Amino acid sequence: MDYTIETQDLTKQYGNLVAVNKLNIKVQHNTIHGFLGPNGAGKSTTIKILIGLLKATSGSATVLGKKVQLDDADSRLRIGYMPELPRFPKHLKGAELLDIYGRMYGMNPVELKEQISKLIELVGLKGRENDLIGKYSKGMQQRIGIAQALLTNPELVILDEPSMGLDPVGMVEVRELIKAISKDGMTVLVSSHLLFEVEQICSHVTIINRGQALVSDTLENVSHKISGPVSIQVEIVNLNQKVISSLKELPFVKEITQKNATLNINLNTREEVREKISQTITSSGGIIVSMSMKGHGLEDIFLELIKSQGAKK
Amino acid sequence: MSETKVSWMKRFWAVVRYEMLWNIRKKMFIGALIFAFIFATLNIALPAALGVSENPYFTVTFSVGSFVFVLFAIVTGAYCISGEYEKGTIIPLLTKPVSRTMVFLGKLFAIFIVILATYGVIYTYTIIGGLLVYGPQNSLHLVPLALLGDILSTFIWVGVVIVAGTISKNSLLAILTTLGLFVALLFGTSIVGQLSDNPGPLNYIPGSGASGTMNVMTGQNITISTVTINTFAATTTGTDSIGVNLIKATLYPDANVNFYYTDIQNLINPNSTEPPRLLYSESITLIAVRSAVFALLYTEILFVAALFVFKRWEISE
């Protein structure tokens, strides 16, 4: 199977510091792939290698079927890239920047004008396109950054921390925008440290820490693959011994602890069992006030993986 | 987007436009332009203030001036590579389908256009000033030669500032290095040129070079205290005088420039009557061609070195 992005033992070293350590990732066509990791995990370094700004110390990377090399201009014709906290020349106006960048892609002026107008509207900069970028807020620079990455409707869009610097409304808009462009057939690689963002928009995820991929799969499979405790907290009215006994008889219940009217039920499965627990409590005379689950979200998986990598070291 | 259908030229022009807009919108550039006009005005007004009322060769012996060369080299070149790195704008630029060689050449070409246009305006101003102050001007058709010579002189300093910036990734350091080198060469070559009995090696160093007197006294004499200088005959051999020397060589291809040795004791002693000793003579054509060739050589070496370093940059921040 061909992948949009594929790395093999990709390594980047700065002296003794290993920023990317034998990284293997595969990004499928037409997916939104989250690239997740704490600060300093090696996300931006990996992206800079993929885009040709840095040279790998060893290993290789293939993007859109072409081996990545430092300064390979032609291969970037099919890639749109927005850097982390993008900084654009302050002396240019927003529309001017898009026009110049568009011409670097060889776009014809008529097509470019239409595309600029469409993108300015899409990223919410209508009315400010003729202002100098030096007068733009951080959020506006982020928006023009997204626009320039989408200029040519590229096959691959790489967005490095696209929500950084945006207000909550802007963050929601960007997420919607990413979902929309994926529907147009683009492959999107989104680097982020915002777990909820990746969880909301990505179909696939690679979790990276200390330069190594801890897991790389569909979001669903990642969830299933990770072992470890999943627990459910239930607040119950009429909590009695019968409820606790009935719950203990369930095969997937590992341990139950009680604190006032709340039971903490540790499970030995990641299957969806909330309905069975609910039925058991109700049939034993308990009334459920609230129920919450810990351990299935990306945040839990992420923390679990980081913790287990730390323990191995 | 197909990888093969996009022409090199389209992308190159986009880089040129990108750099040109940056150059002409810089406050530094506007400041340098004002300075250059003040300098040109002083050039027009000062000889008149010293009593020169007619000089048909005023315009063709005018040069934008070595400090102006350095000034425009710094204004246009100091930030063109290292400034992109410092500001972080290099990342979006180098992730576009433009190679580093294309970025480098595009930026250089933009600098060339900006300097050509700027000097063109200054020369136009000088032609008008020359006509108004010193009467009809001879050989105005040779002004483009002076313009090209001045651009060549400037490009050596553009090369110096770019290579310093590319190696250090620090624009301020590049500016200081360039200014330091300029000042050192300006004073160093002036002193050595006057006092040495072998000023020949100065012909091969960027800057003002050795000073001599051409055996054609077509210009006007300006007397300051006891020293009289003929505005046409006074000649310097360095890369800062390519334009003027090319014009002199075109007008008088067989003329020679004489180089003299002045004993320091004679300079200190105001009663000394001993004339400067003739060291050697050289053809003005040789001087003009040699300085142009060396300027091209320096420029090429500096740009190749800067490009070599730039192509190996890894953008990690």
XYZ file of C-alpha atoms in Angstrom:
630
model
C 0.000 0.000 0.000
C 1.231 3.465 -0.887
C 1.154 6.127 1.751
C 1.148 9.907 1.467
C 3.868 10.051 4.078
C 6.090 7.176 5.119
C 9.197 7.334 7.266
C 11.681 4.580 7.946
C 13.871 4.799 11.023
C 13.974 8.549 10.583
C 16.568 10.027 12.910
C 17.734 13.552 13.575
C 20.574 14.245 15.954
C 22.029 17.543 17.136
C 25.314 16.519 18.703
C 24.336 14.201 21.550
C 20.711 15.239 21.481
C 18.468 12.866 19.568
C 15.471 14.945 18.491
C 13.922 12.226 16.302
C 14.794 8.633 17.098
C 14.210 5.934 14.448
C 10.726 7.237 13.798
C 8.382 5.131 11.682
C 5.106 6.681 10.658
C 2.660 6.047 7.851
C 0.020 8.525 6.778
C -2.707 7.148 4.524
C -4.169 9.030 1.578
C -7.163 11.260 2.217
C -7.083 11.059 5.987
C -6.681 13.617 8.731
C -3.731 12.321 10.667
C -3.003 13.773 14.075
C 0.609 14.072 15.110
C 0.492 14.284 18.833
C 3.127 14.740 21.459
C 4.224 16.932 24.328
C 6.391 19.979 23.712
C 9.877 18.942 22.612
C 8.723 15.483 21.511
C 10.161 15.956 18.022
C 6.994 16.851 16.095
C 8.244 20.059 14.494
C 11.663 18.557 13.747
C 9.979 15.629 11.968
C 7.793 18.002 9.964
C 10.796 20.137 9.021
C 12.512 17.035 7.671
C 9.371 16.079 5.721
C 9.169 19.541 4.156
C 12.889 19.691 3.313
C 14.067 22.316 5.798
C 16.206 19.874 7.746
C 18.306 16.940 6.680
C 17.802 13.639 8.476
C 20.875 12.224 10.205
C 19.807 8.735 9.139
C 16.763 6.871 7.915
C 14.484 8.081 5.174
C 11.188 9.761 4.496
C 8.935 9.538 1.468
C 6.282 12.163 0.788
C 3.796 11.709 -2.061
C 5.951 8.927 -3.465
C 9.148 10.959 -3.552
C 12.115 10.590 -1.266
C 12.510 13.759 0.785
C 15.653 15.777 0.172
C 16.898 19.092 1.480
C 15.952 21.884 -0.952
C 13.861 19.857 -3.424
C 11.663 22.668 -4.746
C 9.571 20.662 -7.202
C 8.341 18.185 -4.621
C 6.839 21.090 -2.665
C 4.502 21.926 -5.550
C 2.046 19.361 -4.176
C 2.392 20.277 -0.508
C 0.834 23.064 1.510
C 2.526 23.819 4.800
C 1.725 26.065 7.694
C 4.545 26.398 10.227
C 4.057 26.636 13.950
C 3.440 30.297 14.858
C 3.969 31.399 11.257
C 5.795 34.629 10.655
C 5.326 36.330 7.315
C 7.019 39.444 5.909
C 5.451 42.391 7.689
C 5.904 44.696 4.706
C 3.477 42.704 2.576
C -0.285 42.971 2.601
C -2.280 39.806 3.238
C -3.558 39.480 -0.328
C -0.147 40.450 -1.696
C 1.509 37.649 0.270
C -0.936 35.098 -1.127
C -0.421 36.480 -4.638
C 3.387 36.207 -4.428
C 3.284 32.753 -2.880
C 0.740 31.659 -5.489
C 3.062 32.782 -8.272
C 5.854 30.770 -6.679
C 3.605 27.784 -7.331
C 3.229 28.959 -10.914
C -0.491 29.706 -10.589
C -1.915 31.868 -13.336
C -3.078 35.352 -12.249
C -6.789 34.841 -12.993
C -6.994 31.537 -11.150
C -4.933 33.012 -8.333
C -7.160 36.047 -7.889
C -10.227 33.853 -7.546
C -8.504 31.513 -5.137
C -7.233 34.385 -2.966
C -10.673 35.895 -2.716
C -12.136 32.483 -1.780
C -9.473 31.772 0.826
C -9.608 35.235 2.387
C -13.310 34.669 2.923
C -12.783 31.130 4.166
C -10.250 32.100 6.849
C -12.262 35.133 7.953
C -9.961 37.899 6.765
C -12.446 39.598 4.464
C -11.944 43.364 4.678
C -8.418 43.026 6.120
C -6.714 41.495 3.080
C -5.216 44.830 2.042
C -3.714 45.580 5.444
C -0.010 45.076 6.014
C 0.748 41.796 7.792
C 2.711 43.855 10.317
C -0.662 45.144 11.513
C -2.194 41.674 11.877
C -2.840 40.109 15.278
C -1.344 36.724 16.075
C -4.671 35.069 15.274
C -4.888 36.837 11.920
C -1.364 35.721 11.047
C -2.426 32.187 11.890
C -5.386 32.561 9.545
C -3.302 33.893 6.668
C -0.952 30.989 7.417
C -3.757 28.525 6.840
C -4.812 30.353 3.674
C -1.307 30.190 2.161
C -1.113 26.476 2.930
C -4.320 25.878 0.956
C -3.492 28.156 -2.001
C -3.024 25.452 -4.603
C -5.477 22.864 -3.253
C -2.461 20.664 -2.560
C -2.556 16.901 -2.234
C -0.987 17.109 1.199
C -1.466 19.821 3.799
C 0.805 19.903 6.822
C -0.395 22.099 9.649
C 1.910 22.598 12.593
C -0.116 23.594 15.656
C -2.857 25.303 13.612
C -4.865 26.468 16.621
C -2.028 28.150 18.427
C -2.790 31.807 19.047
C -6.443 31.531 18.091
C -9.364 32.430 20.320
C -11.924 29.677 21.134
C -14.174 30.690 18.239
C -11.198 30.678 15.888
C -10.163 27.244 17.105
C -13.587 25.814 16.327
C -13.506 27.472 12.888
C -10.093 26.003 12.131
C -11.252 22.539 13.127
C -14.254 22.841 10.856
C -12.000 24.090 8.077
C -9.674 21.104 8.416
C -12.607 18.696 8.281
C -13.881 20.486 5.167
C -10.605 20.361 3.250
C -10.242 16.670 3.985
C -13.559 16.107 2.226
C -12.006 17.685 -0.889
C -9.595 14.770 -1.091
C -6.600 16.315 0.629
C -4.480 14.432 3.106
C -3.945 16.488 6.224
C -1.204 16.011 8.795
C -2.003 18.041 11.894
C 0.629 18.442 14.535
C -0.835 19.407 17.854
C -0.377 19.183 21.563
C -4.103 19.738 22.034
C -5.538 16.297 22.637
C -9.160 17.304 22.285
C -8.396 18.916 18.941
C -6.867 15.745 17.524
C -9.666 13.676 19.022
C -12.287 15.835 17.349
C -10.900 16.063 13.843
C -8.515 13.197 13.189
C -9.246 9.735 11.886
C -5.695 8.567 12.526
C -3.142 9.456 15.112
C 0.552 9.068 15.799
C 1.665 9.707 19.337
C 5.281 10.702 19.634
C 7.494 11.261 22.633
C 11.251 11.755 22.875
C 11.454 11.417 19.114
C 9.861 7.983 19.012
C 6.425 6.941 17.814
C 4.656 5.318 20.726
C 1.664 4.356 18.641
C 0.419 5.057 15.126
C -2.977 3.850 13.956
C -6.605 4.822 13.585
C -7.963 6.627 16.587
C -10.286 3.681 17.245
C -7.534 1.077 17.075
C -5.289 3.134 19.284
C -8.019 3.141 21.855
C -8.374 -0.627 21.693
C -4.697 -1.385 21.595
C -3.880 0.334 24.815
C -4.275 -1.878 27.822
C -4.637 -0.494 31.294
C -7.325 0.323 33.770
C -10.562 1.842 32.649
C -12.848 2.968 35.385
C -16.411 4.132 35.725
C -17.670 6.452 38.449
C -21.322 6.114 39.346
C -23.234 8.254 41.840
C -26.172 6.264 43.156
C -29.204 7.023 45.307
C -30.279 4.046 47.462
C -26.801 2.592 47.274
C -26.917 -0.744 49.112
C -24.855 -3.917 49.473
C -26.974 -5.731 46.877
C -25.935 -3.252 44.199
C -22.260 -3.750 45.034
C -22.567 -7.566 45.130
C -24.385 -7.649 41.790
C -21.745 -5.472 40.200
C -18.927 -7.655 41.573
C -20.492 -10.656 39.862
C -20.072 -9.055 36.436
C -17.126 -10.705 34.625
C -15.559 -7.432 33.468
C -15.531 -5.794 36.904
C -12.111 -5.980 38.507
C -12.494 -3.937 41.666
C -15.024 -1.676 43.341
C -14.312 1.073 45.863
C -16.945 3.190 47.588
C -16.835 6.810 48.684
C -20.109 8.041 50.160
C -22.732 7.572 47.431
C -20.178 7.138 44.626
C -18.790 3.851 43.397
C -15.525 3.675 41.489
C -15.642 0.555 39.326
C -12.333 -0.596 37.809
C -12.798 -2.688 34.684
C -10.633 -5.269 33.000
C -12.010 -4.486 29.557
C -12.146 -1.567 27.139
C -15.454 -2.741 25.658
C -18.516 -0.559 26.026
C -20.134 -1.936 29.200
C -21.933 1.089 30.605
C -25.336 -0.220 29.599
C -24.793 -3.520 31.456
C -23.598 -1.690 34.567
C -26.572 0.600 34.408
C -28.994 -2.341 34.131
C -27.325 -4.165 37.040
C -27.554 -1.155 39.336
C -31.180 -0.425 38.436
C -32.279 -4.045 38.820
C -30.655 -4.100 42.279
C -32.740 -1.111 43.391
C -30.195 1.649 42.909
C -30.999 4.898 41.125
C -28.192 6.369 38.994
C -27.633 10.096 39.428
C -24.534 10.373 37.241
C -22.083 8.139 35.427
C -18.659 9.039 33.982
C -15.895 7.030 32.387
C -12.142 7.474 32.620
C -9.558 5.787 30.440
C -11.077 5.772 26.939
C -10.238 9.293 25.845
C -7.161 10.215 23.894
C -5.938 12.203 26.864
C -5.919 9.080 29.034
C -4.217 7.025 26.331
C -1.680 9.733 25.767
C -0.828 10.085 29.439
C -0.703 6.341 29.811
C 1.737 5.967 26.921
C 3.969 8.772 28.101
C 3.962 7.276 31.609
C 4.764 3.771 30.379
C 7.624 5.099 28.205
C 8.980 6.926 31.227
C 8.777 3.731 33.306
C 10.669 1.748 30.627
C 13.499 4.282 30.694
C -0.275 20.706 -9.225
C 2.030 19.021 -11.705
C 5.724 19.178 -10.910
C 6.879 19.703 -14.471
C 4.517 22.343 -15.842
C 5.599 25.250 -13.671
C 8.221 27.394 -15.346
C 11.395 28.402 -13.555
C 10.972 31.974 -14.740
C 7.516 32.425 -13.183
C 8.785 31.309 -9.811
C 11.936 33.386 -10.146
C 9.927 36.558 -10.838
C 7.780 35.890 -7.798
C 10.945 35.876 -5.671
C 12.168 39.075 -7.368
C 8.862 40.820 -6.639
C 8.896 39.560 -3.051
C 12.357 41.038 -2.470
C 11.757 44.276 -4.357
C 8.687 45.104 -2.307
C 10.663 44.431 0.830
C 13.481 46.711 -0.278
C 11.466 49.705 -1.336
C 9.199 49.586 1.722
C 12.065 49.651 4.207
C 12.382 52.839 6.255
C 16.158 52.361 5.995
C 15.894 52.548 2.228
C 14.003 55.840 2.296
C 16.633 57.189 4.715
C 19.475 56.090 2.443
C 17.753 57.688 -0.543
C 17.486 61.017 1.283
C 21.153 60.771 2.274
C 22.181 60.025 -1.336
C 20.300 63.081 -2.577
C 21.908 65.297 0.045
C 25.300 63.899 -0.993
C 24.573 64.516 -4.695
C 23.407 68.049 -3.916
C 26.621 68.759 -2.020
C 28.582 67.376 -4.990
C 26.806 69.821 -7.251
C 26.976 72.789 -4.910
C 30.444 72.524 -3.348
C 32.617 73.135 -6.457
C 30.390 76.072 -7.286
C 30.905 77.396 -3.770
C 34.671 77.060 -4.334
C 34.516 79.244 -7.411
C 33.936 76.795 -10.277
C 31.305 78.257 -12.578
C 31.826 76.189 -15.724
C 32.668 72.492 -16.023
C 31.489 70.593 -19.106
C 32.722 67.307 -17.567
C 30.956 67.680 -14.230
C 28.315 65.015 -14.866
C 30.581 62.389 -16.412
C 33.079 62.671 -13.573
C 30.334 62.446 -10.966
C 30.091 59.284 -8.888
C 27.372 58.364 -6.441
C 30.225 57.983 -3.946
C 31.864 55.139 -2.085
C 29.985 55.705 1.177
C 26.710 55.705 -0.742
C 27.752 52.388 -2.353
C 28.207 50.855 1.089
C 25.045 52.461 2.386
C 22.862 50.988 -0.364
C 24.668 47.661 -0.141
C 23.783 47.497 3.561
C 20.230 48.736 3.133
C 19.427 46.244 0.382
C 21.706 43.326 1.257
C 22.125 43.160 5.024
C 18.730 41.659 5.756
C 18.066 39.834 2.510
C 19.207 36.409 3.762
C 20.089 36.722 7.448
C 17.088 39.007 8.081
C 14.730 36.300 6.801
C 16.345 33.884 9.222
C 16.138 36.306 12.158
C 12.507 37.168 11.504
C 11.476 33.565 10.867
C 10.088 34.437 7.422
C 12.624 32.062 5.854
C 10.457 29.080 6.882
C 7.349 29.925 4.840
C 9.581 31.093 1.981
C 11.732 27.968 1.754
C 8.726 25.680 1.999
C 7.396 27.074 -1.263
C 8.429 25.424 -4.536
C 11.467 27.661 -4.926
C 14.991 26.328 -4.551
C 17.544 28.113 -2.422
C 19.536 28.976 -5.534
C 16.421 30.569 -7.021
C 15.738 32.489 -3.812
C 19.335 33.711 -3.704
C 19.491 34.738 -7.365
C 16.020 36.289 -7.235
C 16.995 38.388 -4.265
C 20.220 39.496 -5.954
C 18.357 40.430 -9.104
C 15.843 42.442 -7.079
C 18.713 44.285 -5.387
C 20.197 44.985 -8.819
C 16.910 46.466 -10.089
C 16.397 48.571 -6.957
C 19.940 49.955 -7.050
C 19.789 50.541 -10.811
C 16.563 52.521 -10.437
C 17.894 54.468 -7.452
C 21.179 55.408 -9.102
C 19.295 56.197 -12.301
C 17.219 58.771 -10.445
C 20.317 60.202 -8.732
C 22.153 60.518 -12.072
C 19.142 62.220 -13.649
C 19.147 64.667 -10.757
C 22.889 65.229 -11.242
C 22.520 65.828 -14.994
C 19.900 68.488 -14.331
C 22.009 69.980 -11.520
C 25.145 69.949 -13.709
C 23.328 71.694 -16.556
C 21.882 74.332 -14.271
C 25.040 75.042 -12.275
C 27.942 74.349 -14.668
C 26.429 74.964 -18.086
C 26.295 72.575 -21.072
C 27.627 69.110 -20.271
C 29.832 67.002 -22.544
C 29.523 63.280 -23.304
C 26.219 62.754 -21.498
C 25.696 59.628 -23.624
C 28.385 57.984 -21.445
C 26.381 58.390 -18.235
C 24.969 54.806 -18.453
C 28.590 53.609 -18.279
C 29.045 55.506 -15.019
C 25.771 54.071 -13.755
C 26.834 50.492 -14.482
C 30.281 51.129 -13.000
C 28.717 52.429 -9.789
C 26.425 49.395 -9.595
C 29.422 47.105 -9.986
C 31.229 49.039 -7.240
C 28.168 48.679 -4.994
C 27.810 44.961 -5.664
C 31.194 44.211 -4.105
C 29.815 45.598 -0.845
C 26.515 43.783 -1.398
C 28.625 40.621 -1.652
C 30.526 41.443 1.534
C 27.388 42.142 3.566
C 25.532 39.076 2.237
C 28.399 36.680 2.830
C 28.879 38.057 6.364
C 25.143 37.737 7.054
C 24.869 34.249 5.601
C 27.792 32.939 7.616
C 26.809 34.623 10.891
C 22.988 34.495 10.451
C 23.136 37.897 12.122
C 22.311 41.075 10.197
C 23.788 43.481 12.730
C 27.069 41.628 12.695
C 27.017 41.692 8.888
C 26.497 45.470 8.891
C 29.275 46.062 11.399
C 31.661 43.786 9.491
C 30.956 45.623 6.236
C 31.284 49.079 7.760
C 34.454 48.044 9.567
C 36.001 46.713 6.381
C 34.954 49.798 4.443
C 36.423 52.224 6.984
C 39.620 50.170 7.322
C 40.101 50.078 3.547
C 39.150 53.727 3.081
C 41.693 55.041 5.556
C 44.219 52.278 5.034
C 44.429 52.654 1.263
C 44.378 56.468 1.430
C 47.326 56.555 3.806
C 49.271 53.800 2.036
C 48.456 55.310 -1.368
C 49.870 58.694 -0.403
C 52.904 57.627 1.549
C 54.042 54.348 0.046
C 56.562 54.219 -2.773
C 54.835 51.084 -4.040
C 51.051 51.705 -4.168
C 50.562 49.088 -6.926
C 49.053 46.352 -4.692
C 46.210 48.739 -3.795
C 44.910 48.259 -7.332
C 43.784 44.777 -6.321
C 41.989 45.643 -3.079
C 38.295 46.669 -3.031
C 37.838 50.321 -2.210
C 39.488 53.511 -3.359
C 42.826 52.017 -4.459
C 45.880 54.137 -5.347
C 45.626 57.848 -6.212
C 47.217 59.414 -9.260
C 46.862 62.234 -11.740
C 45.810 61.768 -15.339
C 47.800 63.637 -17.966
C 44.614 65.164 -19.372
C 43.557 68.392 -17.646
C 40.103 68.803 -19.186
C 38.229 69.569 -15.976
C 38.250 72.634 -13.839
C 40.911 73.363 -11.253
C 39.788 73.617 -7.679
C 42.257 75.197 -5.267
C 41.927 74.487 -1.577
C 44.616 76.293 0.443
C 47.849 75.557 -1.483
C 46.614 72.419 -3.212
C 45.110 72.575 -6.692
C 43.126 69.622 -8.016
C 41.935 69.224 -11.574
C 38.426 67.739 -11.390
C 39.009 65.524 -14.415
C 42.642 64.500 -13.908
C 42.397 63.303 -10.275
C 42.110 59.530 -10.543
C 41.808 56.642 -8.114
C 42.405 53.104 -9.295
C 40.187 51.068 -6.972
C 36.875 49.330 -7.486
C 35.012 52.360 -6.113
C 35.901 54.378 -9.236
C 34.995 51.962 -12.037
C 32.318 54.178 -13.579
C 34.381 57.340 -13.768
C 37.473 55.480 -14.990
C 35.493 53.713 -17.714
C 34.315 57.105 -18.973
C 37.819 58.577 -18.866
C 39.154 55.554 -20.718
C 36.423 55.891 -23.334
C 37.128 59.589 -23.848
C 40.938 59.352 -23.718
C 41.955 55.713 -24.279
C 45.659 56.607 -24.706
C 45.944 58.786 -21.622
C 48.169 57.818 -18.713
C 47.817 58.224 -14.983
C 50.920 59.241 -13.047
C 51.529 58.041 -9.515
C 53.710 60.061 -7.148
C 55.501 59.456 -3.893
C 55.157 62.130 -1.245
C 57.683 62.128 1.573
C 55.931 62.431 4.929
C 58.465 65.120 5.981
C 57.335 67.282 3.062
C 53.730 66.962 4.152
C 54.550 67.937 7.734
C 56.881 70.813 6.757
C 54.818 73.663 5.220
C 58.018 75.347 3.870
C 59.069 72.316 1.867
C 59.365 72.986 -1.848
C 60.409 69.486 -2.862
C 57.924 68.224 -5.516
C 56.398 64.730 -5.219
C 58.537 62.064 -6.932
C 57.008 60.260 -9.953
C 56.835 56.531 -9.241
C 55.266 55.135 -12.391
C 52.584 55.726 -15.041
C 49.755 53.474 -16.125
C 47.261 53.602 -18.957
C 43.779 54.759 -17.860
C 42.313 52.003 -20.042
C 44.278 49.374 -18.136
C 43.195 50.885 -14.821
C 39.515 50.973 -15.795
C 39.413 47.457 -17.241
C 41.462 45.975 -14.390
C 39.210 47.487 -11.694
C 36.075 46.257 -13.504
C 37.496 42.748 -13.896
C 38.563 42.607 -10.258
C 35.171 43.903 -9.139
C 33.463 41.142 -11.105
C 35.856 38.608 -9.637
C 35.290 39.748 -6.047
C 31.545 39.852 -6.554
C 31.487 36.371 -7.999
C 33.652 34.898 -5.234
C 31.578 36.535 -2.498
C 28.235 35.475 -3.980
C 29.373 31.915 -4.642
C 30.615 31.677 -1.037
C 27.336 33.055 0.329
C 25.262 30.703 -1.838
C 27.416 27.748 -0.788
C 26.707 28.501 2.881
C 23.017 29.297 2.322
C 22.386 26.042 0.476
C 23.678 24.129 3.488
C 21.615 25.958 6.084
C 19.384 23.774 8.182
C 16.366 25.661 9.452
C 15.811 24.279 12.912
C 14.152 27.267 14.629
